[in-house]
PDB file of C-alpha atoms in Angstrom:
ATOM      1  CA  UNK A   3      -7.083   3.473   9.084  1.00 93.00           C
ATOM      2  CA  UNK A   4      -6.767   7.145   8.791  1.00 94.00           C
ATOM      3  CA  UNK A   5      -5.531   9.307  11.420  1.00 94.00           C
ATOM      4  CA  UNK A   6      -2.595   7.359  12.763  1.00 95.00           C
ATOM      5  CA  UNK A   7       1.016   8.123  13.547  1.00 93.00           C
ATOM      6  CA  UNK A   8       4.369   7.523  12.227  1.00 92.00           C
ATOM      7  CA  UNK A   9       5.346   6.320   8.666  1.00 90.00           C
ATOM      8  CA  UNK A  10       7.035   9.862   7.892  1.00 88.00           C
ATOM      9  CA  UNK A  11      10.551  10.955   6.985  1.00 85.00           C
ATOM     10  CA  UNK A  12      12.907   7.848   7.047  1.00 83.00           C
ATOM     11  CA  UNK A  13      10.266   5.816   8.835  1.00 87.00           C
ATOM     12  CA  UNK A  14       9.133   2.098   8.208  1.00 93.00           C
ATOM     13  CA  UNK A  15       5.940   1.841  10.444  1.00 95.00           C
ATOM     14  CA  UNK A  16       2.757   3.543  10.617  1.00 96.00           C
ATOM     15  CA  UNK A  17       0.294   2.802  13.207  1.00 97.00           C
ATOM     16  CA  UNK A  18      -3.513   3.418  12.816  1.00 96.00           C
ATOM     17  CA  UNK A  19      -5.617   4.713  15.838  1.00 95.00           C
ATOM     18  CA  UNK A  20      -7.081   1.009  16.072  1.00 94.00           C
ATOM     19  CA  UNK A  21      -3.600  -0.413  16.678  1.00 95.00           C
ATOM     20  CA  UNK A  22      -3.283  -1.824  13.092  1.00 96.00           C
ATOM     21  CA  UNK A  23       0.395  -1.477  11.681  1.00 97.00           C
ATOM     22  CA  UNK A  24       1.547  -1.000   8.175  1.00 97.00           C
ATOM     23  CA  UNK A  25       5.258  -1.685   7.714  1.00 97.00           C
ATOM     24  CA  UNK A  26       7.263  -0.867   4.628  1.00 95.00           C
ATOM     25  CA  UNK A  27      10.314  -2.947   3.689  1.00 94.00           C
ATOM     26  CA  UNK A  28      11.760   0.648   2.570  1.00 91.00           C
ATOM     27  CA  UNK A  29      11.876   3.816   4.318  1.00 89.00           C
ATOM     28  CA  UNK A  30       9.718   6.708   3.466  1.00 88.00           C
ATOM     29  CA  UNK A  31      11.208   9.204   0.930  1.00 87.00           C
ATOM     30  CA  UNK A  32      13.161  11.912   2.915  1.00 83.00           C
ATOM     31  CA  UNK A  33      10.516  14.596   2.592  1.00 81.00           C
ATOM     32  CA  UNK A  34       7.907  15.247   5.289  1.00 80.00           C
ATOM     33  CA  UNK A  35       5.084  14.965   2.873  1.00 89.00           C
ATOM     34  CA  UNK A  36       5.386  11.472   1.339  1.00 91.00           C
ATOM     35  CA  UNK A  37       3.930   9.604   4.546  1.00 93.00           C
ATOM     36  CA  UNK A  38       2.648   5.964   4.764  1.00 95.00           C
ATOM     37  CA  UNK A  39      -0.475   7.620   6.232  1.00 94.00           C
ATOM     38  CA  UNK A  40      -1.259   9.188   2.910  1.00 94.00           C
ATOM     39  CA  UNK A  41      -2.419   6.037   1.775  1.00 95.00           C
ATOM     40  CA  UNK A  42      -5.390   6.376   4.021  1.00 95.00           C
ATOM     41  CA  UNK A  43      -6.400  10.081   3.895  1.00 92.00           C
ATOM     42  CA  UNK A  44      -9.150   9.429   1.376  1.00 88.00           C
ATOM     43  CA  UNK A  45      -7.646  12.231  -0.878  1.00 87.00           C
ATOM     44  CA  UNK A  46      -7.533  11.665  -4.517  1.00 84.00           C
ATOM     45  CA  UNK A  47      -4.338  12.274  -6.228  1.00 82.00           C
ATOM     46  CA  UNK A  48      -4.656  14.069  -9.743  1.00 79.00           C
ATOM     47  CA  UNK A  49      -1.197  15.318 -10.154  1.00 75.00           C
ATOM     48  CA  UNK A  50       2.206  14.300  -8.683  1.00 73.00           C
ATOM     49  CA  UNK A  51       2.474  18.097  -7.289  1.00 75.00           C
ATOM     50  CA  UNK A  52       0.040  17.262  -4.701  1.00 80.00           C
ATOM     51  CA  UNK A  53       2.844  15.313  -2.741  1.00 79.00           C
ATOM     52  CA  UNK A  54       0.878  15.282   0.711  1.00 87.00           C
ATOM     53  CA  UNK A  55      -1.639  13.025  -0.927  1.00 90.00           C
ATOM     54  CA  UNK A  56       0.228  10.006  -1.573  1.00 91.00           C
ATOM     55  CA  UNK A  57       3.059   7.720  -0.358  1.00 92.00           C
ATOM     56  CA  UNK A  58       6.515   7.394  -1.879  1.00 91.00           C
ATOM     57  CA  UNK A  59       9.546   5.162  -0.577  1.00 90.00           C
ATOM     58  CA  UNK A  60      13.137   6.074  -0.694  1.00 87.00           C
ATOM     59  CA  UNK A  61      14.676   4.825  -4.127  1.00 82.00           C
ATOM     60  CA  UNK A  62      13.709   1.017  -3.805  1.00 81.00           C
ATOM     61  CA  UNK A  63      13.196  -1.101  -6.872  1.00 84.00           C
ATOM     62  CA  UNK A  64      11.234  -3.692  -5.125  1.00 89.00           C
ATOM     63  CA  UNK A  65       9.515  -4.030  -1.533  1.00 92.00           C
ATOM     64  CA  UNK A  66       6.309  -4.501   0.289  1.00 95.00           C
ATOM     65  CA  UNK A  67       3.798  -3.032   2.719  1.00 96.00           C
ATOM     66  CA  UNK A  68       2.708  -5.481   5.372  1.00 97.00           C
ATOM     67  CA  UNK A  69      -0.701  -4.782   7.214  1.00 97.00           C
ATOM     68  CA  UNK A  70      -1.086  -6.388  10.657  1.00 96.00           C
ATOM     69  CA  UNK A  71      -4.351  -6.558  12.264  1.00 94.00           C
ATOM     70  CA  UNK A  72      -3.308  -8.921  15.062  1.00 93.00           C
ATOM     71  CA  UNK A  73      -3.739  -6.451  17.741  1.00 91.00           C
ATOM     72  CA  UNK A  74      -7.140  -5.463  16.578  1.00 90.00           C
ATOM     73  CA  UNK A  75      -9.798  -7.220  18.483  1.00 85.00           C
ATOM     74  CA  UNK A  76     -12.470  -9.008  16.512  1.00 82.00           C
ATOM     75  CA  UNK A  77     -10.801  -8.757  12.864  1.00 85.00           C
ATOM     76  CA  UNK A  78     -10.792 -12.386  11.423  1.00 85.00           C
ATOM     77  CA  UNK A  79     -11.428 -12.087   7.829  1.00 91.00           C
ATOM     78  CA  UNK A  80      -9.717  -9.925   5.036  1.00 93.00           C
ATOM     79  CA  UNK A  81     -11.985  -9.964   1.825  1.00 92.00           C
ATOM     80  CA  UNK A  82     -10.383  -7.669  -0.558  1.00 93.00           C
ATOM     81  CA  UNK A  83      -8.333  -4.416  -1.257  1.00 92.00           C
ATOM     82  CA  UNK A  84      -8.924  -1.367  -3.286  1.00 92.00           C
ATOM     83  CA  UNK A  85      -5.617   0.084  -4.521  1.00 91.00           C
ATOM     84  CA  UNK A  86      -5.182   3.472  -6.486  1.00 89.00           C
ATOM     85  CA  UNK A  87      -1.701   2.704  -7.484  1.00 86.00           C
ATOM     86  CA  UNK A  88      -0.911   5.666  -9.745  1.00 84.00           C
ATOM     87  CA  UNK A  89       0.463   8.685  -7.753  1.00 87.00           C
ATOM     88  CA  UNK A  90       3.287  10.141  -9.965  1.00 85.00           C
ATOM     89  CA  UNK A  91       4.328  10.647 -13.707  1.00 82.00           C
ATOM     90  CA  UNK A  92       7.844   9.809 -13.148  1.00 82.00           C
ATOM     91  CA  UNK A  93       7.768   6.759 -11.113  1.00 79.00           C
ATOM     92  CA  UNK A  94       4.950   4.120 -10.488  1.00 79.00           C
ATOM     93  CA  UNK A  95       4.629   0.828  -8.931  1.00 82.00           C
ATOM     94  CA  UNK A  96       3.581  -2.519 -10.159  1.00 83.00           C
ATOM     95  CA  UNK A  97       1.860  -4.776  -7.817  1.00 86.00           C
ATOM     96  CA  UNK A  98       3.376  -8.119  -8.338  1.00 85.00           C
ATOM     97  CA  UNK A  99       1.439  -9.988  -5.625  1.00 87.00           C
ATOM     98  CA  UNK A 100      -0.722 -10.080  -2.464  1.00 91.00           C
ATOM     99  CA  UNK A 101       0.370 -12.759   0.122  1.00 92.00           C
ATOM    100  CA  UNK A 102      -1.219 -13.642   3.293  1.00 93.00           C
ATOM    101  CA  UNK A 103       0.534 -14.998   6.533  1.00 93.00           C
ATOM    102  CA  UNK A 104      -0.941 -18.373   7.424  1.00 91.00           C
ATOM    103  CA  UNK A 105       1.175 -18.566  10.585  1.00 90.00           C
ATOM    104  CA  UNK A 106       4.127 -20.252   9.181  1.00 94.00           C
ATOM    105  CA  UNK A 107       4.758 -18.847   5.893  1.00 94.00           C
ATOM    106  CA  UNK A 108       3.590 -16.147   3.254  1.00 94.00           C
ATOM    107  CA  UNK A 109       1.184 -17.608   0.672  1.00 92.00           C
ATOM    108  CA  UNK A 110       0.170 -15.785  -2.543  1.00 89.00           C
ATOM    109  CA  UNK A 111      -3.400 -15.000  -3.070  1.00 86.00           C
ATOM    110  CA  UNK A 112      -3.426 -12.602  -5.902  1.00 71.00           C
ATOM    111  CA  UNK A 113      -0.612 -11.672  -8.218  1.00 66.00           C
ATOM    112  CA  UNK A 114       0.987 -10.250 -11.516  1.00 63.00           C
ATOM    113  CA  UNK A 115      -1.337  -7.172 -11.446  1.00 62.00           C
ATOM    114  CA  UNK A 116       1.255  -5.240 -13.740  1.00 58.00           C
ATOM    115  CA  UNK A 117      -0.279  -1.833 -12.674  1.00 53.00           C
ATOM    116  CA  UNK A 118       1.707   1.012 -14.450  1.00 54.00           C
ATOM    117  CA  UNK A 119       0.946   4.378 -15.234  1.00 47.00           C
ATOM    118  CA  UNK A 120       0.593   3.408 -18.897  1.00 56.00           C
ATOM    119  CA  UNK A 121      -2.575   1.505 -18.149  1.00 65.00           C
ATOM    120  CA  UNK A 122      -3.759   3.024 -14.867  1.00 76.00           C
ATOM    121  CA  UNK A 123      -5.196   6.408 -14.938  1.00 80.00           C
ATOM    122  CA  UNK A 124      -5.208   8.826 -11.574  1.00 82.00           C
ATOM    123  CA  UNK A 125      -8.071   7.769  -9.483  1.00 85.00           C
ATOM    124  CA  UNK A 126      -8.677   4.115 -10.950  1.00 85.00           C
ATOM    125  CA  UNK A 127      -9.042   1.632  -8.227  1.00 87.00           C
ATOM    126  CA  UNK A 128      -7.791  -1.849  -8.654  1.00 86.00           C
ATOM    127  CA  UNK A 129      -9.560  -4.689  -6.754  1.00 88.00           C
ATOM    128  CA  UNK A 130      -7.025  -7.168  -5.263  1.00 89.00           C
ATOM    129  CA  UNK A 131      -8.786 -10.208  -3.939  1.00 88.00           C
ATOM    130  CA  UNK A 132      -7.632 -11.657  -0.333  1.00 90.00           C
ATOM    131  CA  UNK A 133     -10.497 -13.706   0.746  1.00 90.00           C
ATOM    132  CA  UNK A 134      -8.873 -15.331   3.720  1.00 91.00           C
ATOM    133  CA  UNK A 135      -9.183 -15.541   7.701  1.00 91.00           C
ATOM    134  CA  UNK A 136      -5.599 -14.099   7.982  1.00 90.00           C
ATOM    135  CA  UNK A 137      -5.018 -10.791  10.173  1.00 91.00           C
ATOM    136  CA  UNK A 138      -1.678 -10.121   8.390  1.00 94.00           C
ATOM    137  CA  UNK A 139      -1.039  -9.696   4.765  1.00 95.00           C
ATOM    138  CA  UNK A 140       1.389  -7.751   2.497  1.00 95.00           C
ATOM    139  CA  UNK A 141       1.288  -6.150  -1.029  1.00 93.00           C
ATOM    140  CA  UNK A 142       4.516  -6.661  -3.049  1.00 91.00           C
ATOM    141  CA  UNK A 143       5.514  -3.885  -5.353  1.00 88.00           C
ATOM    142  CA  UNK A 144       8.067  -3.472  -8.009  1.00 86.00           C
ATOM    143  CA  UNK A 145       9.172   0.244  -9.342  1.00 85.00           C
ATOM    144  CA  UNK A 146       9.394   1.282 -12.819  1.00 81.00           C
ATOM    145  CA  UNK A 147      10.853   4.742 -13.150  1.00 80.00           C
ATOM    146  CA  UNK A 148      12.527   7.217 -10.853  1.00 82.00           C
ATOM    147  CA  UNK A 149      12.582   7.449  -6.905  1.00 85.00           C
ATOM    148  CA  UNK A 150      10.817   4.596  -5.003  1.00 87.00           C
ATOM    149  CA  UNK A 151       7.567   2.612  -4.690  1.00 88.00           C
ATOM    150  CA  UNK A 152       4.433   4.641  -4.613  1.00 89.00           C
ATOM    151  CA  UNK A 153       0.764   4.452  -4.254  1.00 91.00           C
ATOM    152  CA  UNK A 154      -2.138   6.975  -3.972  1.00 92.00           C
ATOM    153  CA  UNK A 155      -4.698   5.141  -1.569  1.00 94.00           C
ATOM    154  CA  UNK A 156      -5.278   1.622  -0.151  1.00 95.00           C
ATOM    155  CA  UNK A 157      -8.728   0.535   1.173  1.00 95.00           C
ATOM    156  CA  UNK A 158      -8.986  -2.808   3.140  1.00 95.00           C
ATOM    157  CA  UNK A 159     -12.418  -4.633   3.276  1.00 94.00           C
ATOM    158  CA  UNK A 160     -12.858  -7.423   5.796  1.00 88.00           C
ATOM    159  CA  UNK A 161     -15.148  -8.688   8.664  1.00 71.00           C
ATOM    160  CA  UNK A 162     -15.353  -8.529  12.339  1.00 68.00           C
ATOM    161  CA  UNK A 163     -16.464 -11.533  14.280  1.00 53.00           C
TER     162      UNK A 163
END
């Protein structure tokens, strides 16, 4: 998903080169470095001063990132996600659930992860199972600390058919 456009200052939507969109319910923090695209740059955040390596939303206590693969030909199964949730010391996100779109409603597949900086070191990857024929899913976050929701990296694993 790396190398796309959008998702920068005061933006909600990032579009990957293959047409996948990632939409945040909250705008990106008003600084050019905290882009949604940083979630897919394969750069490990080891310190919050490396602001151009992670995503940070604007002052939201809760929200979500929705991944939409419907415009990508052949994507028909999302197996799991690997999320590196820790991006900062002063604000961090709990992943409260992962939900799939079944065509009429959102359905929870994985939840209550309680990922915080107190138990998740920089670089740790958390596996979130989706295991569904969906082309659309969302990650629900809640924030603890200052600023908004944040994460270092998200990788999506699935199958083409």
